[in-house]
Coordinates of C-alpha atoms (C1' of nucleotides) in Angstrom, one line a residue:
Chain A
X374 CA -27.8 101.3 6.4
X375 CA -25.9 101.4 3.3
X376 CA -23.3 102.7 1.2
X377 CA -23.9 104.0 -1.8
X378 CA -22.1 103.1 -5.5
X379 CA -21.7 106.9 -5.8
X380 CA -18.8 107.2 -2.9
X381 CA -17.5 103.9 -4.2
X382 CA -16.9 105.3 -7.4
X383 CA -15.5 108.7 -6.6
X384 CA -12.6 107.0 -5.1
X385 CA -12.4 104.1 -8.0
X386 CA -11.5 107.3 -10.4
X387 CA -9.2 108.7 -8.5
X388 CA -7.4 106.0 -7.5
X389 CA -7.0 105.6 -11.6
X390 CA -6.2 109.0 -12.0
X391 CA -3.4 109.1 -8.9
X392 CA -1.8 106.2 -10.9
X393 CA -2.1 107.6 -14.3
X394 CA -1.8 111.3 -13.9
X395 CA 2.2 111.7 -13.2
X396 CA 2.7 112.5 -17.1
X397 CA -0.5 114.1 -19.1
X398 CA -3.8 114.6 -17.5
X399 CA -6.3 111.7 -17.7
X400 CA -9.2 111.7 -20.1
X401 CA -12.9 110.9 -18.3
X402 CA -13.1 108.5 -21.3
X403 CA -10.1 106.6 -20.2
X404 CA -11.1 106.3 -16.3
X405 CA -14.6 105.2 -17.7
X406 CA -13.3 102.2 -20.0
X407 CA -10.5 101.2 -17.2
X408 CA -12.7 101.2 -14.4
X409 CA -15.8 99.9 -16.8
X410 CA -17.8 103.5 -15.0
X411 CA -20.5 105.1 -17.4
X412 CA -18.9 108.2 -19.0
X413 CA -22.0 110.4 -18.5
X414 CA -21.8 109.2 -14.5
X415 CA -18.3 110.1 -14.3
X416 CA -18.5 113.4 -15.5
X417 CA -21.2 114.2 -13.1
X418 CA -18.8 113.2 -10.4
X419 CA -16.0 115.1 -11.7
X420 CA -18.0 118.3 -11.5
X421 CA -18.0 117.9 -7.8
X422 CA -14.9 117.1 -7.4
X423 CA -13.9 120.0 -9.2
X424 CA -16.1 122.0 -6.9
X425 CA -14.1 120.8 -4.6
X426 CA -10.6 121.3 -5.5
X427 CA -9.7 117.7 -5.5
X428 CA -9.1 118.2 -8.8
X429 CA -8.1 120.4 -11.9
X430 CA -9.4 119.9 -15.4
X431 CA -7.5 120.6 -18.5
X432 CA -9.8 121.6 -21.9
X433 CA -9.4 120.5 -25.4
X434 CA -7.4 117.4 -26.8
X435 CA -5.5 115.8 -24.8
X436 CA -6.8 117.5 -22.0
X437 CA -8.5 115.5 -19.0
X438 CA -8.2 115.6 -15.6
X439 CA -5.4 116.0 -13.0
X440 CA -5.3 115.9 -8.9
X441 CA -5.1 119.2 -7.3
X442 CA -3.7 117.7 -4.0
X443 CA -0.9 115.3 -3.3
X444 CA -2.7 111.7 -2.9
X445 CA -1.7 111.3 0.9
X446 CA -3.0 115.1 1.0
X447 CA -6.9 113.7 -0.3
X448 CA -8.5 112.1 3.0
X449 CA -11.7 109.7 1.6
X450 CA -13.7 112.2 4.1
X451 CA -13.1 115.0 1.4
X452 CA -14.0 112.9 -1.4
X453 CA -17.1 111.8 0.2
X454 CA -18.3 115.3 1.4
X455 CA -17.6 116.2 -2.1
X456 CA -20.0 113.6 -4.0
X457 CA -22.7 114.5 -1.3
X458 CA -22.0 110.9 0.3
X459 CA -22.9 111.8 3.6
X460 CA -23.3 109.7 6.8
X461 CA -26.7 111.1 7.3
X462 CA -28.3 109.3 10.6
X463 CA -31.7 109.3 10.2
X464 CA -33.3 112.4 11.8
X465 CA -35.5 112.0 14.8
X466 CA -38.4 114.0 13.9
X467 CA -39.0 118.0 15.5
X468 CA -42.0 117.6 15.4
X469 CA -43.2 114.4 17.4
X470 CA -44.7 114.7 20.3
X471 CA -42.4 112.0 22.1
X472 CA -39.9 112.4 20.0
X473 CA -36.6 114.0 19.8
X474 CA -36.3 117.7 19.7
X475 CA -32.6 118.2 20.0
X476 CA -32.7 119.6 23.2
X477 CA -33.1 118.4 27.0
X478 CA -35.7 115.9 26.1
X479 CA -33.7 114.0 23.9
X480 CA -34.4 110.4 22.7
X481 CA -32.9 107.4 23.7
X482 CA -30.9 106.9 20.4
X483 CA -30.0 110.5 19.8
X484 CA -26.6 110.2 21.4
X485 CA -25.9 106.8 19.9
X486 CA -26.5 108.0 16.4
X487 CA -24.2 111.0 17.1
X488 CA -21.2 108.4 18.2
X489 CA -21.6 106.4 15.6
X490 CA -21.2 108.7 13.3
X491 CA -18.3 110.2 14.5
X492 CA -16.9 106.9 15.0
X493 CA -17.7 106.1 10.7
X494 CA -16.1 110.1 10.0
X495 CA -12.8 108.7 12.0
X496 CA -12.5 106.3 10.1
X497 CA -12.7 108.2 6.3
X498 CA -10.7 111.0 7.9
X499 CA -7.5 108.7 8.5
X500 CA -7.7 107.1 5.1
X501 CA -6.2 108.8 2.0
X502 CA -5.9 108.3 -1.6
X503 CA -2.3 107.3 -0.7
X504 CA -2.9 104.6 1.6
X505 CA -5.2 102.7 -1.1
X506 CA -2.4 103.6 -3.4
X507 CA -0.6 101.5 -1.4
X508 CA -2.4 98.7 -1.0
X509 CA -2.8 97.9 -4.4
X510 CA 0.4 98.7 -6.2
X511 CA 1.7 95.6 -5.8
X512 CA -1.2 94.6 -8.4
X513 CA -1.7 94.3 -12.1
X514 CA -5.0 95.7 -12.9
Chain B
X377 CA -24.8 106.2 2.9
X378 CA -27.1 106.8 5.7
X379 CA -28.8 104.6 8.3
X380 CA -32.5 103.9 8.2
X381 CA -35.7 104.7 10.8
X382 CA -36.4 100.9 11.1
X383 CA -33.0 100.4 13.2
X384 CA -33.5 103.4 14.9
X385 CA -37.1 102.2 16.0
X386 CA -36.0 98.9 16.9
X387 CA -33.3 100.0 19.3
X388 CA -35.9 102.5 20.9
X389 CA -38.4 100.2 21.2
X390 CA -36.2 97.2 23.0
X391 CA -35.2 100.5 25.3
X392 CA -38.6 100.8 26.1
X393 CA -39.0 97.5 26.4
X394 CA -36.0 96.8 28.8
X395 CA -37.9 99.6 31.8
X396 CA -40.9 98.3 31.7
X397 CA -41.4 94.6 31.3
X398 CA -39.7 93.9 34.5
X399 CA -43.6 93.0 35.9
X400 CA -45.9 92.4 33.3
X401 CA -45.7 92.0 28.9
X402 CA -45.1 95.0 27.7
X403 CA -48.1 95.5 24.8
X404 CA -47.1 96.9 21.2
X405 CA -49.8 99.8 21.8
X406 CA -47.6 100.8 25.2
X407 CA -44.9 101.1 23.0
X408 CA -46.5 102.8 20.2
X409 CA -48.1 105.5 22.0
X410 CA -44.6 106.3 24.1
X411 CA -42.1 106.2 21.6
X412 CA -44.8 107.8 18.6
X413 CA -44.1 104.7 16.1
X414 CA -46.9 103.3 14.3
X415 CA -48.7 100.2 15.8
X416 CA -48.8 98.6 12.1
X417 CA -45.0 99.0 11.9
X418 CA -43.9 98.0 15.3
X419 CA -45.8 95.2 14.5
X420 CA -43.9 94.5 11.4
X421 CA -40.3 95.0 13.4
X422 CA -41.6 92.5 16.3
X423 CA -42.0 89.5 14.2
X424 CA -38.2 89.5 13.1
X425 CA -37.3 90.3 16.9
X426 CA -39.2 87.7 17.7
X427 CA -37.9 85.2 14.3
X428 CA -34.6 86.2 15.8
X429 CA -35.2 85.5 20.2
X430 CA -34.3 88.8 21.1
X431 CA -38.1 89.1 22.6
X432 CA -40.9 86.9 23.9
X433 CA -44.5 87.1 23.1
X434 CA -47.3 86.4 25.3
X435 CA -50.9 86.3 23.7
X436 CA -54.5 87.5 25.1
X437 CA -55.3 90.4 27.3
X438 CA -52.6 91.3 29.7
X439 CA -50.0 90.0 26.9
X440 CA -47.5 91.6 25.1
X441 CA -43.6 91.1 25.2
X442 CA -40.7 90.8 27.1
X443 CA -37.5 90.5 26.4
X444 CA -35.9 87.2 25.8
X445 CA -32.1 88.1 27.4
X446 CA -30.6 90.2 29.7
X447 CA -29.9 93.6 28.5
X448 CA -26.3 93.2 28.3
X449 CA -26.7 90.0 26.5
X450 CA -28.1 92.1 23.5
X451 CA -25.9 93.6 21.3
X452 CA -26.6 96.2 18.9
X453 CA -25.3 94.0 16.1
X454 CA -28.1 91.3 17.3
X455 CA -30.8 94.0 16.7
X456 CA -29.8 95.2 13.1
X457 CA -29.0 92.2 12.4
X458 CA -32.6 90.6 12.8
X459 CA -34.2 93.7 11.5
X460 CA -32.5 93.3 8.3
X461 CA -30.5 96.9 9.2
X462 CA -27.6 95.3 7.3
X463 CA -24.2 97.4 7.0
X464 CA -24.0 96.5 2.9
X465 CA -21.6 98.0 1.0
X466 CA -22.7 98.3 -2.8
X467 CA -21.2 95.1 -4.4
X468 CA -18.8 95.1 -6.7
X469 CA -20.9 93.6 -10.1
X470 CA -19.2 90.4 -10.5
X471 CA -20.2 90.7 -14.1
X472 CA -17.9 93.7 -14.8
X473 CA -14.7 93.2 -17.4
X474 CA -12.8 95.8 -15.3
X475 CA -14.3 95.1 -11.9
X476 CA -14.4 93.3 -8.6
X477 CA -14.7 89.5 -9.0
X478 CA -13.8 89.3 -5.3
X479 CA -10.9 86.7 -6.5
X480 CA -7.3 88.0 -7.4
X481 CA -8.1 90.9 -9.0
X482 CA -10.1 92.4 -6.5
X483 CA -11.1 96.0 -7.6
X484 CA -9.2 99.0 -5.8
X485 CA -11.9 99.4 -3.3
X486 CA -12.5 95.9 -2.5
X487 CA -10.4 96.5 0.5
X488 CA -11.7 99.7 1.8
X489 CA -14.8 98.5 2.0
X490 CA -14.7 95.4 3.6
X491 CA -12.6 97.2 6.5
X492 CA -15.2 99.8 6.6
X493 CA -17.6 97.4 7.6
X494 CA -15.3 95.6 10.4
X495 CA -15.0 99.1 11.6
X496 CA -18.8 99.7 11.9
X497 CA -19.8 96.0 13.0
X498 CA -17.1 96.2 16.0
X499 CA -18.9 99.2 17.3
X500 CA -22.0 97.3 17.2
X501 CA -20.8 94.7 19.1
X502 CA -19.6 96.9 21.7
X503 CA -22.4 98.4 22.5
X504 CA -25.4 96.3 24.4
X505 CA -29.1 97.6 25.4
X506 CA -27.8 98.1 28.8
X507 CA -25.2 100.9 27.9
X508 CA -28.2 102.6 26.1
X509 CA -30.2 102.5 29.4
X510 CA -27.6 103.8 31.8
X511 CA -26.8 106.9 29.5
X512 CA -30.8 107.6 30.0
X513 CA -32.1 106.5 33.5
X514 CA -31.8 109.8 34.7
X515 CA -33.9 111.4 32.5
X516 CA -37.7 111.1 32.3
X517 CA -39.0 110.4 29.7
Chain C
dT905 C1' -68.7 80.9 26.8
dC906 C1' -68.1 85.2 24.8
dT907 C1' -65.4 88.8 23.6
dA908 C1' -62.0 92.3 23.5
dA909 C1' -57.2 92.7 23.7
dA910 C1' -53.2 91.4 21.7
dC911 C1' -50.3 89.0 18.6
dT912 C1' -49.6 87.3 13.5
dT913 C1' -49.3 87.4 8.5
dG914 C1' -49.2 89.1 4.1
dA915 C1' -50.4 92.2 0.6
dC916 C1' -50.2 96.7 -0.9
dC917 C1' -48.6 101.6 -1.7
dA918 C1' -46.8 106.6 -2.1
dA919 C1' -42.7 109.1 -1.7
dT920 C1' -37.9 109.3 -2.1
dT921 C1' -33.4 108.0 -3.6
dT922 C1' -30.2 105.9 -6.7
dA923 C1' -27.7 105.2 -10.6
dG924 C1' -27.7 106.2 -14.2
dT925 C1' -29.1 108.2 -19.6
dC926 C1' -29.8 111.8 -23.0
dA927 C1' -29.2 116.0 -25.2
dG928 C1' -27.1 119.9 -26.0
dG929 C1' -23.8 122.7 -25.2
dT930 C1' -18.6 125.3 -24.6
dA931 C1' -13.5 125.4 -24.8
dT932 C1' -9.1 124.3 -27.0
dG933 C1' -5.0 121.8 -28.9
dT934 C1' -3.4 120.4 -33.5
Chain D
dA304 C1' -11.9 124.0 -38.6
dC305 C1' -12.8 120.1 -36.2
dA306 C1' -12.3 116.4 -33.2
dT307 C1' -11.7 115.7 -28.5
dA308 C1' -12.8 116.5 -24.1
dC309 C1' -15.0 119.1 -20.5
dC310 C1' -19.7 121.0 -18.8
dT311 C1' -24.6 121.4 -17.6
dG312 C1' -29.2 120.3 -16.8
dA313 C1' -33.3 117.7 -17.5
dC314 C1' -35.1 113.3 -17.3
dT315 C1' -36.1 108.4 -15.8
dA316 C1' -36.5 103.3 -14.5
dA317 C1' -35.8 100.5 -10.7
dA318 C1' -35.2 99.9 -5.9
dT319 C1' -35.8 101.1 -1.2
dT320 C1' -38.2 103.1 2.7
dG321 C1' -41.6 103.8 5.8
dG322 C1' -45.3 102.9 6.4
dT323 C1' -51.0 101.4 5.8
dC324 C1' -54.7 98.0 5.4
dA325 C1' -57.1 93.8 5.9
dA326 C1' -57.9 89.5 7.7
dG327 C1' -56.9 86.6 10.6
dT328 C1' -55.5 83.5 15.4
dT329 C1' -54.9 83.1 20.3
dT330 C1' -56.1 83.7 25.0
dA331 C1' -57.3 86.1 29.6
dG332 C1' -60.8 87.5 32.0
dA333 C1' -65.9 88.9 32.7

DNA sequence: TCTAAACTTGACCAATTTAGTCAGGTATGT
DNA sequence: ACATACCTGACTAAATTGGTCAAGTTTAGA
């Protein structure tokens, strides 16, 4: 099981950008040399999270990019459906014979799975941008 | 992030493991043929169980394995742990200008993810072989 | 004692995923 | 008009996953 740098990321950038934001909207280019992210990366992120509404993009020179939601409003569970960071439990297979099917004949690890992932999704749907916030602004980055 | 087949085997097999080797070794091919994982593999996952005294091997005919505590005395944690089903959250590069050096200026996430992890290891520990065979004795399998 | 059943070890591999890069746009403020 | 910044899609090297394959060693039982 892991977690992947994608997710990781996604919240990195907009953490920068709920600190930097209040004023003009923040350039991908800035985000990428603060948080030391590839540009090209970022901007594939950023199209998902536009996709999802978690934030607005402003065009041309000094345009960049701008949260659509309050920070305490943005819940890491949105930002991680958004970048297709899913807890995905691996499927039993359909088709095996003894295996799984999803119905009465279930496998032993079948509900297990399902808790624990429930149990992970509690935990991303309590956290938001604004508790992170808070956790670092008493630092100098 | 996702969870992979080799934890999810290893926690059905111990299941399997736990009903029937109250008499005799359970044998690898037993196992293989009721729960549909490949002998080869199962094979594979043994040896760390074993590395790690969770089970017991007896050779020759009639051998096979058994498992080396009580059911309640094996905690999921024990088996992901010995089947190298780590919870790993990327790593912050330590080589990064901007990033985590896991010292004072610890990158925004830094945080987040170590909790993460506390949150997903806890329910681990929780949980033992034995709560996994209560929610299934009354089914057939 | 012979041999088949069962464990043991290590090398190997195809498919998928990840974490990007690259190239070529389009839109817009100054 | 032109630089800046967003936008899109194709591509890819490296790592991981989920195994297979081959070649043993050990031991119970005929």
């Amino acid at each position: 099981m892991k977690l992947t740098s994608k997710g990781r990321y996604a919240v990195m950038a907009l953490v920068d950008l709920a600190r930097f934001d209040t004023i003009n909207p923040v350039s991908l280019r800035d985000i990428s040399l603060r948080q030391g992210i590839s540009l090209d990366y970022l901007e594939q992120i950023f199209s998902k999270l536009k996709k999802n509404q978690i934030v607005k993009s402003t065009r041309g020179t000094q345009g960049g990019y701008v949260l659509s939601k309050k920070p305490n409003e943005i819940k890491l569970t949105n930002i991680f459906n958004a970048v297709d960071e899913k807890v995905k439990t691996v499927q039993c297979k359909k088709e095996s014979k003894k295996g799984c099917n999803g119905k009465a004949t279930k496998c032993v690890t079948h509900n297990l799975w399902d808790e624990l992932e429930t149990h992970i999704n509690t935990f991303f749907e309590k956290k938001s941008l604004e508790d992170l916030l808070k956790n670092n602004s008493e630092r100098v980055n």
